[in-house]
Coordinates of C-alpha atoms and ligand atoms in Angstrom, one line a residue:
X155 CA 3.5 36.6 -1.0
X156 CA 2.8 33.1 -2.0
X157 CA 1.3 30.4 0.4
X158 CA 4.8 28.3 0.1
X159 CA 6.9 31.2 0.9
X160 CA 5.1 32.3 4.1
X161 CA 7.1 31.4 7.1
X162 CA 5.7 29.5 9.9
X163 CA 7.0 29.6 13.5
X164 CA 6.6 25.9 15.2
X165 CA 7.6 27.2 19.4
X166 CA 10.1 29.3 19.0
X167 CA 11.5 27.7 16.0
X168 CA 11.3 29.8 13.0
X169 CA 11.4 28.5 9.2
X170 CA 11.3 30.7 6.3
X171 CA 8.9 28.9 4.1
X172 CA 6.2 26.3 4.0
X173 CA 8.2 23.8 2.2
X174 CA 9.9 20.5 3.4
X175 CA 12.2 18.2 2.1
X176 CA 10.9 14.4 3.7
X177 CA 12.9 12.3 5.0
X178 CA 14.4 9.9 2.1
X179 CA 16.6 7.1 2.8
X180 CA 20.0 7.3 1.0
X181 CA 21.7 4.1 2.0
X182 CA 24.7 5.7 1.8
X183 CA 25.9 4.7 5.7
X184 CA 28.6 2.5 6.2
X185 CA 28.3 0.4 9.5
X186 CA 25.8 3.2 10.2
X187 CA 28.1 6.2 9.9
X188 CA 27.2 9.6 8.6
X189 CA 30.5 10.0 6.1
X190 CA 31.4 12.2 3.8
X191 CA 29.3 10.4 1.4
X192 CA 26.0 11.3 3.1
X193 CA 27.7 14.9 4.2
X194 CA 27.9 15.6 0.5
X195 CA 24.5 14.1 -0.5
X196 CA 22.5 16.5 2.1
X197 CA 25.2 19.2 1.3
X198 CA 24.0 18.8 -2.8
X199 CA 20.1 18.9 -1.7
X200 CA 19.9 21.4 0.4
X201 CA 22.4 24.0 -1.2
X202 CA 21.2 27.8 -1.0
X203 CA 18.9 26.8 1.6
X204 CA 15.6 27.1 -0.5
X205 CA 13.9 24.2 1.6
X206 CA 12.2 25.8 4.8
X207 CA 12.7 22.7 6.6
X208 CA 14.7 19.6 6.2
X209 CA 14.0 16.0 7.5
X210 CA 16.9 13.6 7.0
X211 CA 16.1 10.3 6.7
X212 CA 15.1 7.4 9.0
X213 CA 17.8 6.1 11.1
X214 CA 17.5 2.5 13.6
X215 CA 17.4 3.4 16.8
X216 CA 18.2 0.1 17.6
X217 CA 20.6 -2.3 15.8
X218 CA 18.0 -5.0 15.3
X219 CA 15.8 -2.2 14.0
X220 CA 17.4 -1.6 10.7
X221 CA 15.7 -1.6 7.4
X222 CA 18.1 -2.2 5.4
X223 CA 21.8 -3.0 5.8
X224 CA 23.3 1.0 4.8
X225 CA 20.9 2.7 7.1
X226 CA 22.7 5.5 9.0
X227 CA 22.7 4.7 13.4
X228 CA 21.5 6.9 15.7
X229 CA 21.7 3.8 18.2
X230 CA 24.5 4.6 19.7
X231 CA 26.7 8.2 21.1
X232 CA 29.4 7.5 18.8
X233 CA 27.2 8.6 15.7
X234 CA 26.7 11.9 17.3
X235 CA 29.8 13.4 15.6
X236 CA 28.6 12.4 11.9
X237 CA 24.9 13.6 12.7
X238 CA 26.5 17.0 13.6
X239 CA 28.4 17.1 10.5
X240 CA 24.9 17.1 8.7
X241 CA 22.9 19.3 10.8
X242 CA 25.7 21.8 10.6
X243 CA 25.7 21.4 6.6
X244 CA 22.1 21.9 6.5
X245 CA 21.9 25.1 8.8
X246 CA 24.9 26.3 7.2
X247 CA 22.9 26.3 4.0
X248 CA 20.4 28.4 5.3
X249 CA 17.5 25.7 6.3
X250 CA 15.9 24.0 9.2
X251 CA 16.9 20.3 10.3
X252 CA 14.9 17.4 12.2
X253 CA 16.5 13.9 12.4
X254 CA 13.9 10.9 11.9
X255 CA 14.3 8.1 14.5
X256 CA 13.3 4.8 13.5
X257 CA 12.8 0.6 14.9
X258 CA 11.4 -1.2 11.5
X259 CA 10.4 -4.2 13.4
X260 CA 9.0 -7.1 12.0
X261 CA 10.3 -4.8 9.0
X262 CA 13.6 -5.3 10.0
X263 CA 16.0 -6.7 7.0
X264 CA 16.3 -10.2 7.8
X265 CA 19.8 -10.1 6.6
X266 CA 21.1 -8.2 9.8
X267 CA 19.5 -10.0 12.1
X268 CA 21.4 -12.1 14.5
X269 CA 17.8 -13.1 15.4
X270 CA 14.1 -13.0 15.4
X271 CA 12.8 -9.9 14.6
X272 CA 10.7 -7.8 17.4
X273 CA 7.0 -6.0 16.4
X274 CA 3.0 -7.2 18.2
X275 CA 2.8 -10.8 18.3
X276 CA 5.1 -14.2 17.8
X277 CA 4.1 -14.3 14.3
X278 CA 5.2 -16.0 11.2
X279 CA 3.9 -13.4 8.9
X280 CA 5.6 -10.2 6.9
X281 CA 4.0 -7.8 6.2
X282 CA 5.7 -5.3 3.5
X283 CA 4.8 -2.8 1.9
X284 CA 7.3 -2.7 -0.8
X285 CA 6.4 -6.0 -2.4
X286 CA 3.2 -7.0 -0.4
X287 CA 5.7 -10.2 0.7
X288 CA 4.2 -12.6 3.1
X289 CA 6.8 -15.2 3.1
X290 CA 7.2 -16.4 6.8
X291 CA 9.6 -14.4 8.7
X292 CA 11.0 -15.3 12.5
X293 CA 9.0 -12.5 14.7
X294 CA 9.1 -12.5 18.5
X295 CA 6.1 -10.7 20.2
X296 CA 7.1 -7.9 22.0
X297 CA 6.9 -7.9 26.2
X298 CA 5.9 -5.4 28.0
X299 CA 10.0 -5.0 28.9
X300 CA 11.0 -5.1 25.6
X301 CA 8.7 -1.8 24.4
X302 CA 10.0 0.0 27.5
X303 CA 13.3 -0.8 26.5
X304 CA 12.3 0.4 23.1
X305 CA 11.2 3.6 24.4
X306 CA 14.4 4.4 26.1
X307 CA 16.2 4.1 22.9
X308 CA 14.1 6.2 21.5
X309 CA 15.0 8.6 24.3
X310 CA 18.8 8.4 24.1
X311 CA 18.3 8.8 20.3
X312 CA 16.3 11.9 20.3
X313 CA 18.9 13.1 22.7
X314 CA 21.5 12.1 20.5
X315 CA 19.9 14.4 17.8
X316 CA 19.7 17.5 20.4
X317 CA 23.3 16.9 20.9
X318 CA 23.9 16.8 17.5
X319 CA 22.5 20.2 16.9
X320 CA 19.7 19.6 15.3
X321 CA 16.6 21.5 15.6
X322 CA 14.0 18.5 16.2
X323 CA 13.6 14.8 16.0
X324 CA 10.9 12.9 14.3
X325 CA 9.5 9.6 15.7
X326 CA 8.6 7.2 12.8
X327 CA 5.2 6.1 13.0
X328 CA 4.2 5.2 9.2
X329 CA 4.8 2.8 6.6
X330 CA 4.3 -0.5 8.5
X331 CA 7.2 0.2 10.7
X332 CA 7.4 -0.9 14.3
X333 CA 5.2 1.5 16.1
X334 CA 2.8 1.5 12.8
X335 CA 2.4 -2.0 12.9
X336 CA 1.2 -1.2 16.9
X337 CA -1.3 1.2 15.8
X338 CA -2.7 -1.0 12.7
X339 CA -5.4 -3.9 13.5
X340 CA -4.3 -5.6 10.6
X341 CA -0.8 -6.4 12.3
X342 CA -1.4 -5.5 16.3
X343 CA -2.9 -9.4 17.0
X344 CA -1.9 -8.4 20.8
X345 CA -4.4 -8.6 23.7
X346 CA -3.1 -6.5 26.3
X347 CA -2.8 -3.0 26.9
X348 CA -1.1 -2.6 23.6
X349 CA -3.5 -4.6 21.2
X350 CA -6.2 -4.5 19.4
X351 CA -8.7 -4.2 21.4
X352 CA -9.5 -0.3 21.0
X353 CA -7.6 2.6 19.4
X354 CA -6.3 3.7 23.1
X355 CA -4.4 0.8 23.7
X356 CA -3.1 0.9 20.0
X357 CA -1.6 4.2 20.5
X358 CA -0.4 3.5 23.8
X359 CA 3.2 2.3 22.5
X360 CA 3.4 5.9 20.9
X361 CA 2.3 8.2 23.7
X362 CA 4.4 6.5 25.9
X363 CA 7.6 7.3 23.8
X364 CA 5.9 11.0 22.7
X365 CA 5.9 11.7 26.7
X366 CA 9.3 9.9 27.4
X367 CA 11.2 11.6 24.9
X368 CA 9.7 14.8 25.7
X369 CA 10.4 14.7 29.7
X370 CA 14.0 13.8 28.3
X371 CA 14.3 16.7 25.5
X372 CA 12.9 19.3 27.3
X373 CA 10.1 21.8 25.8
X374 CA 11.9 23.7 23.3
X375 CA 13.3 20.7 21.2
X376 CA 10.5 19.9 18.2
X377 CA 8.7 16.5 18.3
X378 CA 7.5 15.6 14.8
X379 CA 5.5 12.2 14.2
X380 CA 5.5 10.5 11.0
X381 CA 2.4 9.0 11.5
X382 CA 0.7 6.2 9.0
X383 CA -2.5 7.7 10.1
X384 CA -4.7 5.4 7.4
X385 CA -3.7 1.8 5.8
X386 CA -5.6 2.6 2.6
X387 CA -6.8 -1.2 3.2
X388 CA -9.5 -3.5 3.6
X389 CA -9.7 -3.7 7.8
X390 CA -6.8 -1.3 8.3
X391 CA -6.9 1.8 10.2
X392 CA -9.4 4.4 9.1
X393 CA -9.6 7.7 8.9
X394 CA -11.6 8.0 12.4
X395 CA -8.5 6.6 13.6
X396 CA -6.5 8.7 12.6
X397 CA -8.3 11.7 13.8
X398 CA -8.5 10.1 17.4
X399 CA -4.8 9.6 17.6
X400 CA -3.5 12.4 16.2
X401 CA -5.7 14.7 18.8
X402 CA -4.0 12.1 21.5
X403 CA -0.3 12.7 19.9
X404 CA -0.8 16.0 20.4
X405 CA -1.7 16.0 23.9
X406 CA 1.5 14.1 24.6
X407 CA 3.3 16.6 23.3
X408 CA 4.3 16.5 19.2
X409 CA 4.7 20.2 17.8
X410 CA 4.3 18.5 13.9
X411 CA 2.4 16.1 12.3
X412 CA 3.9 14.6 9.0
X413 CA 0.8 12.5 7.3
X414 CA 1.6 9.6 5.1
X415 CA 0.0 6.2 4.7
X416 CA 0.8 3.3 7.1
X417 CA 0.6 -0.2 5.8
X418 CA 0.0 0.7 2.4
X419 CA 3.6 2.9 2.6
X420 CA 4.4 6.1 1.2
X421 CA 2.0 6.0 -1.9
X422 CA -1.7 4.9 -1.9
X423 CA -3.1 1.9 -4.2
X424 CA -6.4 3.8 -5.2
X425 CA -5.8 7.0 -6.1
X426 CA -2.6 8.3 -7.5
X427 CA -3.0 12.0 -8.2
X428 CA -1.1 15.0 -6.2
X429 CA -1.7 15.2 -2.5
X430 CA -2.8 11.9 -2.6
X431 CA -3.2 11.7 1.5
X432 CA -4.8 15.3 1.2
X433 CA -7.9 14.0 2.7
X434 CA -6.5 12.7 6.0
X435 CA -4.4 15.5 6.4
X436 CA -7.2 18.2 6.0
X437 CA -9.0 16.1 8.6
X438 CA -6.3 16.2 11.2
X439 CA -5.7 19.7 10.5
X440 CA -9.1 20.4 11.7
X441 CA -8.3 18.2 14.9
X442 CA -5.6 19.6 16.1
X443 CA -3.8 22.8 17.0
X444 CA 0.2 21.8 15.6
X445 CA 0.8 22.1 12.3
X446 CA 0.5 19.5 9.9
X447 CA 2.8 18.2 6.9
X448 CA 1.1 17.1 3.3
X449 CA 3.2 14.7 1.4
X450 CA 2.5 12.7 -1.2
X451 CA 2.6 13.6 -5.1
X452 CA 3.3 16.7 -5.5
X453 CA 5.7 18.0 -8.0
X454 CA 4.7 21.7 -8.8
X455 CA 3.9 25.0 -7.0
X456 CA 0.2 25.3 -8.5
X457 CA -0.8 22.0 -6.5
X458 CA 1.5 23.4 -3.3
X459 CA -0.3 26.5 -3.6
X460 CA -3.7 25.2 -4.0
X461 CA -3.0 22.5 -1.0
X462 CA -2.1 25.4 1.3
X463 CA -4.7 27.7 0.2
X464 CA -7.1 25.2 0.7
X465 CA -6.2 24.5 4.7
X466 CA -5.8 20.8 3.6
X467 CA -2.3 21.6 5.4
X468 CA 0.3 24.0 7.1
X469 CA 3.1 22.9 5.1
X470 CA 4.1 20.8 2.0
X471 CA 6.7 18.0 1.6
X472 CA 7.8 17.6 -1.9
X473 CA 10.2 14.4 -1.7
X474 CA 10.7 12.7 -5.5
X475 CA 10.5 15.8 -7.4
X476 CA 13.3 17.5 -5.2
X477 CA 15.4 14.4 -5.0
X478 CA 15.4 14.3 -9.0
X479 CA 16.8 17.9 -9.0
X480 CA 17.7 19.7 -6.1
X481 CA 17.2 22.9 -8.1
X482 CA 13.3 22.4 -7.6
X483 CA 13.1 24.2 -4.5
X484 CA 15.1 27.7 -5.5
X485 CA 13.1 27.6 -8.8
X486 CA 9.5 27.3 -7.5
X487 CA 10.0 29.5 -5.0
X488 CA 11.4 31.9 -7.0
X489 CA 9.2 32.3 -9.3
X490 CA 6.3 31.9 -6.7
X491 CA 7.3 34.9 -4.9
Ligands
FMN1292 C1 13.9 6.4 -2.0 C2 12.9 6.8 -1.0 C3 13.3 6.8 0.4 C4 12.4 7.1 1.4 N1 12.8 7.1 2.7 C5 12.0 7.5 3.7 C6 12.4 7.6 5.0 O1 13.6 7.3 5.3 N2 11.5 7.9 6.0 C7 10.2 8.2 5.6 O2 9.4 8.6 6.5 N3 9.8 8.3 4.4 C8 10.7 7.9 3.4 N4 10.3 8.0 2.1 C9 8.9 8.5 1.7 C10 9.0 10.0 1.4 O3 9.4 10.8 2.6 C11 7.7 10.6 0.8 O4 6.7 10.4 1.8 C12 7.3 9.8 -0.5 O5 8.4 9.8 -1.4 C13 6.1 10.5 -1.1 O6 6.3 11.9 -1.4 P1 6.7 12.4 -2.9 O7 5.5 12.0 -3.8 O8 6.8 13.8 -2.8 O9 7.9 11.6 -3.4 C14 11.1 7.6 1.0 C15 10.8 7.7 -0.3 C16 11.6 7.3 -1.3 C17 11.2 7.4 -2.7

């Protein structure tokens, strides 16, 4: 049996396969809705149930969280009943189902914002990823009620997504949102208990939501972290970072850790090739006991294969290739055997 197609049990949760479908944002919500339109888009990629597990994309936890103005809600219990419709679609079609949880922060679109946006610091900065844009944006620092009250709607939506059905949630740590721009020192300016002034009080925003969510889920509901363990960037996190926290995250209690880049986003600006965050994962892996998710670049079983084989990771997350045909999945692992 191939690498892909050996099954992995995460508690008691058992997937079939080694292969994940990452969480990509549709903007197909309206007013933050899960409709028909989405219902139909996760029913399309996940048909026959190839995909061992499936992450569906970020949703605000929050409403002035949102990054852009068609991202789906989990913010409040009305949205419960369109969630369900998904995670019933997707274990209908034979595969596993995490919702990510999301606050974007001083990422936050500015265009549904009744006001300043929240993240570290009062700031006039923005830092994004997507065009490397620092035009000034309105940014209140964040007080010490404001990230508990943060944390609690992180709670109610991870218990949203256990009412929902589904078999985890995901706490979005990467790609210079909220809690990544916390953990980087090019955007935590704080000087408190949160800030900059070591990687403990960097992470300290995440543990406290990894333990509050947990106490309010219960042990046998997964905890996944997207976590933007390295910025890829002059100053920015490093990879000695990210092998401290992720030892810490898993103390607090995440069963999964799904490796991207943080303020750099999903891709990396110096190298290119598949598995392109294949040396911070492999790293972590060797830290920590959970499994750990490599994403980033890959489009065909030889480099899955090879990833596995190669302990850089426990499983593989295959996110452009699969959303330009949602055939991929059956076909590799087909003919993988
Ligand atoms: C259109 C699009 C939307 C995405 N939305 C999300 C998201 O909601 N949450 C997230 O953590 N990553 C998101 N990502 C990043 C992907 O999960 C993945 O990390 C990235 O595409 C790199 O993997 P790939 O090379 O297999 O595509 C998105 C990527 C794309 C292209």
């Amino acid at each position: 049996m191939s690498y892909l197609n050996t099954p992995i049990t995460i508690k008691n949760l058992e997937i079939k396969n080694r292969l994940v479908l990452p969480p990509i944002a549709t903007e197909r919500s309206k007013k933050g809705t899960a409709g028909t339109a989405l219902c139909q888009y996760y029913d399309h990629m996940t048909h026959g149930g190839h995909v061992g597990l499936v992450y569906i994309e970020h949703c605000y936890i929050r409403s002035d969280g949102k990054a852009s103005p068609n991202q789906v809600s989990a913010a409040e219990d009305s949205m419960v009943h369109g969630l369900k419709n998904i995670a019933d679609i997707v274990h209908r079609n034979g595969s596993r189902v995490i919702l990510q949880l999301s606050h974007a922060g001083a990422m936050a679109d500015p265009s549904t914002l009744d006001g300043p946006a929240i993240s570290t610091v009062d700031a006039d900065w923005r830092w994004s990823f997507w065009k490397l844009k620092k035009e000034p944006a309105n940014v209140k620092g964040m007080t010490q009620a404001d990230i508990e009250d943060i944390i609690q709607c992180y709670v109610d939506a991870a218990k949203r997504a256990k009412a929902a059905g589904y078999d985890g949630c995901e706490i979005h740590g990467a790609h210079g949102f909220l809690l990544n721009q916390f953990y980087s020192p090019l955007t935590n300016l704080r000087r408190d208990k949160y800030g900059r002034n070591d990687l403990a009080s960097r992470i300290r925003f995440h543990l406290e939501t990894i333990l509050a969510v947990r106490e309010a889920v219960g042990d046998d509901f997964i905890i996944s972290l997207r976590f933007g363990a390295k910025d890829y960037i002059p100053a920015g996190s490093s990879l000695k970072d990210a092998v401290f926290a992720s030892r810490a995250f898993e103390q607090a209690g995440v069963d999964l850790i799904s490796v991207s880049g943080g303020m750099c986003g999903f891709t990396r600006p110096d190298y290119k090739g598949p598995g392109y965050f294949s040396d911070t994962a492999a790293a972590i892996k060797q830290a920590v006991s959970v499994p750990v998710i490599l994403t980033g670049g890959i489009t065909d079983s030889i480099e899955a294969e090879y990833f596995l084989r190669e302990h850089k990771a426990d499983m593989i997350g295959v996110a452009r290739a699969m959303m330009k045909d949602p055939g991929w999945a059956g076909k590799t692992l087909s003919e993988l055997g």
